[in-house]
Coordinates of C-alpha atoms in Angstrom, one line a residue:
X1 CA -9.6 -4.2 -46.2
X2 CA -10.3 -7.8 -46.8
X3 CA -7.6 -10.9 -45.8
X4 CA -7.1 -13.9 -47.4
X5 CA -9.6 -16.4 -46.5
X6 CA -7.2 -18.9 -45.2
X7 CA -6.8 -16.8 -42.2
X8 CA -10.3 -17.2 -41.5
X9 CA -12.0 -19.7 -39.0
X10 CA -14.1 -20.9 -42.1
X11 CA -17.6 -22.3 -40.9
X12 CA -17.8 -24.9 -42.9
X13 CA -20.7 -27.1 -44.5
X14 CA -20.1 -26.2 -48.3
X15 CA -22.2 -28.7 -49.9
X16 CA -24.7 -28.6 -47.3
X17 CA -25.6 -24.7 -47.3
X18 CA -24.0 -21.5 -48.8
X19 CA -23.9 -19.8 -45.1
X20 CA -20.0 -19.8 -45.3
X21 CA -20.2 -18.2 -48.4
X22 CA -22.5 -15.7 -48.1
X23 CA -20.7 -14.7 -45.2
X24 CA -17.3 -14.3 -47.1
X25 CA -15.9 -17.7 -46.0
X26 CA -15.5 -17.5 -42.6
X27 CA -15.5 -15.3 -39.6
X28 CA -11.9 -13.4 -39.1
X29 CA -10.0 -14.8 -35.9
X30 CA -9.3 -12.1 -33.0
X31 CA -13.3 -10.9 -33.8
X32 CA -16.1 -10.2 -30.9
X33 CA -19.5 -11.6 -32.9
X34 CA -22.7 -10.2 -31.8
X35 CA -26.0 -12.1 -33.0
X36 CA -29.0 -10.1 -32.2
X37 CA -32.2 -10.8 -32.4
X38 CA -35.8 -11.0 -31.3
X39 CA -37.6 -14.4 -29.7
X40 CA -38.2 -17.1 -32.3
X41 CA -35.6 -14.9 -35.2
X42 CA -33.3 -18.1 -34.8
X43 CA -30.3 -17.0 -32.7
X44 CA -29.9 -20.3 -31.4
X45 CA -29.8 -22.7 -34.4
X46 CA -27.2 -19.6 -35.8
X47 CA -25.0 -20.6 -33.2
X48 CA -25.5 -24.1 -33.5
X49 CA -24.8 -23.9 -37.0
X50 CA -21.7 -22.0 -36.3
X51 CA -20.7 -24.4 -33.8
X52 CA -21.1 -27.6 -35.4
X53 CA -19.0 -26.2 -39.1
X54 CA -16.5 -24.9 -36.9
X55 CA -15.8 -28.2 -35.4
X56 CA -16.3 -30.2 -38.7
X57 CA -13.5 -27.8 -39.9
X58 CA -10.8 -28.8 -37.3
X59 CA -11.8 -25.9 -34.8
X60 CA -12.4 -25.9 -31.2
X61 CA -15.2 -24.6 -29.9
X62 CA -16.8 -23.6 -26.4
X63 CA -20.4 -23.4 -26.2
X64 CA -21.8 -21.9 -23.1
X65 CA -26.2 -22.0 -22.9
X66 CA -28.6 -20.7 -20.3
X67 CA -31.2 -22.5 -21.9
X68 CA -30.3 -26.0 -22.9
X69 CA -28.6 -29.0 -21.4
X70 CA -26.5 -31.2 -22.2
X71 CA -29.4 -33.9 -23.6
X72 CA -31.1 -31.3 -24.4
X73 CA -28.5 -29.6 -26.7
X74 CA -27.7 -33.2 -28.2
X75 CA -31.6 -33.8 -29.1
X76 CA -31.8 -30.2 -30.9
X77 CA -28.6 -30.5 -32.8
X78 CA -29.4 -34.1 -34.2
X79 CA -32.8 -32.5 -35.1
X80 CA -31.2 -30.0 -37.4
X81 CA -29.0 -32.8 -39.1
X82 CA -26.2 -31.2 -37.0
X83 CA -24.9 -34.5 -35.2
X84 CA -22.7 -33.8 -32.5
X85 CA -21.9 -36.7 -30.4
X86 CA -18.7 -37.4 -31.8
X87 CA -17.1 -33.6 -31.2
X88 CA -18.7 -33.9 -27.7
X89 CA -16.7 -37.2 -27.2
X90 CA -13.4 -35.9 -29.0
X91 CA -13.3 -32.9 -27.2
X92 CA -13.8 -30.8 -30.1
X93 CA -16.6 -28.9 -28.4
X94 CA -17.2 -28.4 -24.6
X95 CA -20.6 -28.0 -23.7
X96 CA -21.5 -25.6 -20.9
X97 CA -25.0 -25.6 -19.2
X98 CA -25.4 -22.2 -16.9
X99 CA -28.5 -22.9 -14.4
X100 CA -29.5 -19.1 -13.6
X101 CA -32.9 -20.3 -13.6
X102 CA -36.2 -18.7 -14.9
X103 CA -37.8 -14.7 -13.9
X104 CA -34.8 -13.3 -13.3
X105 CA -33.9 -15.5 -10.1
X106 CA -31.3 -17.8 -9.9
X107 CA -31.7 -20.9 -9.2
X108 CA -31.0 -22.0 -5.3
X109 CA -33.1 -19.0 -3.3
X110 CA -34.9 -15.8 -3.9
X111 CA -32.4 -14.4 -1.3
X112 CA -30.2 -11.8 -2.7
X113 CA -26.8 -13.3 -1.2
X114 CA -27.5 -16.2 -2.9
X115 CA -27.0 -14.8 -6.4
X116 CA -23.9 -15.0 -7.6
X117 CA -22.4 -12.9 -9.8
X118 CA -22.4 -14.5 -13.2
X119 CA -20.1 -12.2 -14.8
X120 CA -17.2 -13.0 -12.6
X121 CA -17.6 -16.5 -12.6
X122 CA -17.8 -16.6 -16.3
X123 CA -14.5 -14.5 -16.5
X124 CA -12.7 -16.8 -13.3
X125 CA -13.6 -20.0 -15.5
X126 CA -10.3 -20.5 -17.2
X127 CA -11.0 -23.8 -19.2
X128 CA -14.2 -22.3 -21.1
X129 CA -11.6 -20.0 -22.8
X130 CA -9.1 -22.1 -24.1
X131 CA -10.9 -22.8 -27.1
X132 CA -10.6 -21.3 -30.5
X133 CA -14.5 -19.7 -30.6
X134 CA -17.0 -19.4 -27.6
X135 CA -20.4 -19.0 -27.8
X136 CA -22.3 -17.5 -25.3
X137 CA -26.0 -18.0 -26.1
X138 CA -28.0 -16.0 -24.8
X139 CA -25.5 -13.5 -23.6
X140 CA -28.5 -11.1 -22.0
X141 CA -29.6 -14.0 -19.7
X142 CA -26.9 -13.5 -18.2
X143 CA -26.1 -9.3 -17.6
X144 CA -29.9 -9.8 -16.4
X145 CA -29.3 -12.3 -14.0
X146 CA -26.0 -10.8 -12.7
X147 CA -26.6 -9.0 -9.3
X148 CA -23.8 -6.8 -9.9
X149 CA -24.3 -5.8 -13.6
X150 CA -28.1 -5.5 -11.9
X151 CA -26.9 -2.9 -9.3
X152 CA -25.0 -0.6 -11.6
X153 CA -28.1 -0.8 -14.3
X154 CA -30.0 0.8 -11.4
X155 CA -27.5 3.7 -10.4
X156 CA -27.7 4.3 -14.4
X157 CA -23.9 2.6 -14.8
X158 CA -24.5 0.4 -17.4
X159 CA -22.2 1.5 -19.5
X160 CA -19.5 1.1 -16.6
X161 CA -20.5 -2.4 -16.0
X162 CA -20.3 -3.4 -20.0
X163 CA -17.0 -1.9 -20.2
X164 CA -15.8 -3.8 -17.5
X165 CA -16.8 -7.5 -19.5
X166 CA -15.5 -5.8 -22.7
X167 CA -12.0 -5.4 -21.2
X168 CA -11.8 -9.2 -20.7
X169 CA -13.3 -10.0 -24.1
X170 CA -10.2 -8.0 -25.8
X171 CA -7.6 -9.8 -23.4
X172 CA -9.1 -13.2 -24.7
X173 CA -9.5 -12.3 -28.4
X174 CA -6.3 -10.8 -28.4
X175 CA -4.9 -14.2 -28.4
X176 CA -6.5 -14.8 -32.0
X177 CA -9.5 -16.4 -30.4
X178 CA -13.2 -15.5 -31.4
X179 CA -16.3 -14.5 -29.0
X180 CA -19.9 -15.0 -30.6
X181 CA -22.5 -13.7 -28.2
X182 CA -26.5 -14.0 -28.9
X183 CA -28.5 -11.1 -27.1
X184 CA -32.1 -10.6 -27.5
X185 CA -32.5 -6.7 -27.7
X186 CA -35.8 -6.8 -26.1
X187 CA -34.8 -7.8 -22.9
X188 CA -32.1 -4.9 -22.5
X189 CA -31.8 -1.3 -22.2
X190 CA -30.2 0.7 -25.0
X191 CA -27.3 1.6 -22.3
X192 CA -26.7 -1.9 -21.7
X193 CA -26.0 -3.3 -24.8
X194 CA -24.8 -0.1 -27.1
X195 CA -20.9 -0.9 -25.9
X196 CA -21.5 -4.4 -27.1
X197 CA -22.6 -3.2 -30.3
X198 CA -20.0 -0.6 -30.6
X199 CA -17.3 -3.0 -30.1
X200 CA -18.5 -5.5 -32.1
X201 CA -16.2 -6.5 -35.3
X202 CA -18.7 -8.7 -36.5
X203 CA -22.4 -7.5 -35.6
X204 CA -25.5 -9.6 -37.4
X205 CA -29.0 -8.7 -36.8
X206 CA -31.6 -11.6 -37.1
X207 CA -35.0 -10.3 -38.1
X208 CA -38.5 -11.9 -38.9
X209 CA -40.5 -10.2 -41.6
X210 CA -44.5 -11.1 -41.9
X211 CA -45.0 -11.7 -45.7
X212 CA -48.6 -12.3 -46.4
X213 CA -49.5 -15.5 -43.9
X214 CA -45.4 -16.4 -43.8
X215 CA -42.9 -15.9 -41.4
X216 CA -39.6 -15.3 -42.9
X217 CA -36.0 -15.1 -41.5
X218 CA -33.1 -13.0 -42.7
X219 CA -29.9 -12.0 -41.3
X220 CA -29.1 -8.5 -42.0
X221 CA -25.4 -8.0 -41.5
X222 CA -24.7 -4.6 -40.0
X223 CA -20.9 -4.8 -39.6
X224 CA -18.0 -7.2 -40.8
X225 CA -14.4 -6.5 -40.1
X226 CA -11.8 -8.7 -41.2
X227 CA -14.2 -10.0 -44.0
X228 CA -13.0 -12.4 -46.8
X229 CA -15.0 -11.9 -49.7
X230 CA -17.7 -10.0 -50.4
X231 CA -20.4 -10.3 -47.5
X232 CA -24.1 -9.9 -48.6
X233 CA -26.1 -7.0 -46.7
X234 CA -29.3 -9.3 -46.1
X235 CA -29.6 -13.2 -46.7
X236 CA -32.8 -14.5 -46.1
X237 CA -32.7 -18.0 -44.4
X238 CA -34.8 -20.7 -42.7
X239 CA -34.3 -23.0 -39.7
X240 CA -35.6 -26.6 -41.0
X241 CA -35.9 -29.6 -38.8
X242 CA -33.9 -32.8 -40.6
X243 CA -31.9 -29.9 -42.3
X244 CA -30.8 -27.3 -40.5
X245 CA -30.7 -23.6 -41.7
X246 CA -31.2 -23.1 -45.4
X247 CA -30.2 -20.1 -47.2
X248 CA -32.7 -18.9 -49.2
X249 CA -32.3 -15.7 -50.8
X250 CA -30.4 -12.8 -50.3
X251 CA -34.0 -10.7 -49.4
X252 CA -37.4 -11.7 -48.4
X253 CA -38.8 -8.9 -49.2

């Protein structure tokens, strides 16, 4: 059943792309977002996107990378036209850089009691909650790089060690907040990442289709709970640099 779209966290941007539209107007609060997608399908500038209309619209936002830092995140935003220096500075949006490194191995030893387990830490951080939406991009970087989540993956307990992240994700959300989590399904087992999909109220698959000597983007929406208006199956978009992402078409095909 759809609600009114003033109860929505609306993304924003209007007159600069029809995302919000074409995903109802908005994302419904008290919602666990899950952006899949392969290397290169644009699960990054999604989030970006996401997180710079949330904030234009008055919204909070918590953006957690294991990729970028803060200059770094800055410098790509401003290249998509998605300036965020003045959020950063009013507090709208609290950047978080997590340094687990590169091959698996975080950074500070190869020494297994040097690892620290990511998941907890992540969960013990109070502050990076408070907002109204966190991002977590990429989520996978981190279940991979978590010594514990590692341990149970080997005894075949994956699903055991989801559930346990997915208890805490329904505490926070219960509050009306939103969690948007970008997982590359490449990098994962099926055992892993099926609770994250099956809990999911909001689950969007990025894909890239070859179409003669193009590349093209679309976002194929699997799931949408809580949706406002109608939500199109497939939108076919593109990441431009000066721009941002452009929605193109509802198929490539």
């Amino acid at each position: 059943m759809s609600i009114a779209s003033t109860d929505l966290f609306s993304l924003g941007l209007d007159e600069h792309d029809r995302l919000n539209k074409e995903l109802g107007g908005g994302i419904p609060p008290g919602s666990i977002i899950l952006v899949e997608g392969d290397y290169g399908a644009g699960k990054s500038a999604m989030s970006q996107r996401f997180t710079y209309g949330l904030c234009e619209e008055g919204h909070e936002v918590t953006y957690l990378s294991t990729e970028l830092t803060v200059g770094s995140f800055l410098d790509q935003m401003h290249s998509l036209s998605y300036d965020m220096v003045d959020h950063i500075l009013d507090e709208d949006v609290l950047f978080l850089h997590a340094d687990i490194g590169e091959s698996n191995a975080l950074t500070g030893g190869d020494d297994q009691t040097d690892r620290k387990e990511l998941l907890k830490r992540l969960m013990e951080a109070e502050v990076m909650w408070d907002a109204d939406v966190i991002v977590i991009d990429t989520f996978d970087a981190i279940l991979r790089n978590d010594p514990k989540f590692e341990a149970l993956v080997r005894q075949n307990e994956e699903r055991q060690a989801a559930l346990e992240v997915i208890s805490y994700f329904r505490d926070v959300i219960s509050q009306g907040k939103c969690i948007m989590l970008t997982v590359d399904p490449s990098t994962l087992d099926e055992e892993a990442i099926g609770p994250f999909r099956a809990i999911a109220d909001v689950f969007i698959e990025l894909e890239m289709i070859e179409v003669g000597n193009d590349v093209r983007r679309q976002i194929n929406v699997l799931r949408f709970a809580g949706m406002g208006e109608q939500v199109g199956d497939t939108i076919g978009f593109s990441v431009r640099s000066g721009t941002g992402i452009v929605i193109e078409s509802r198929s490539v095909a």
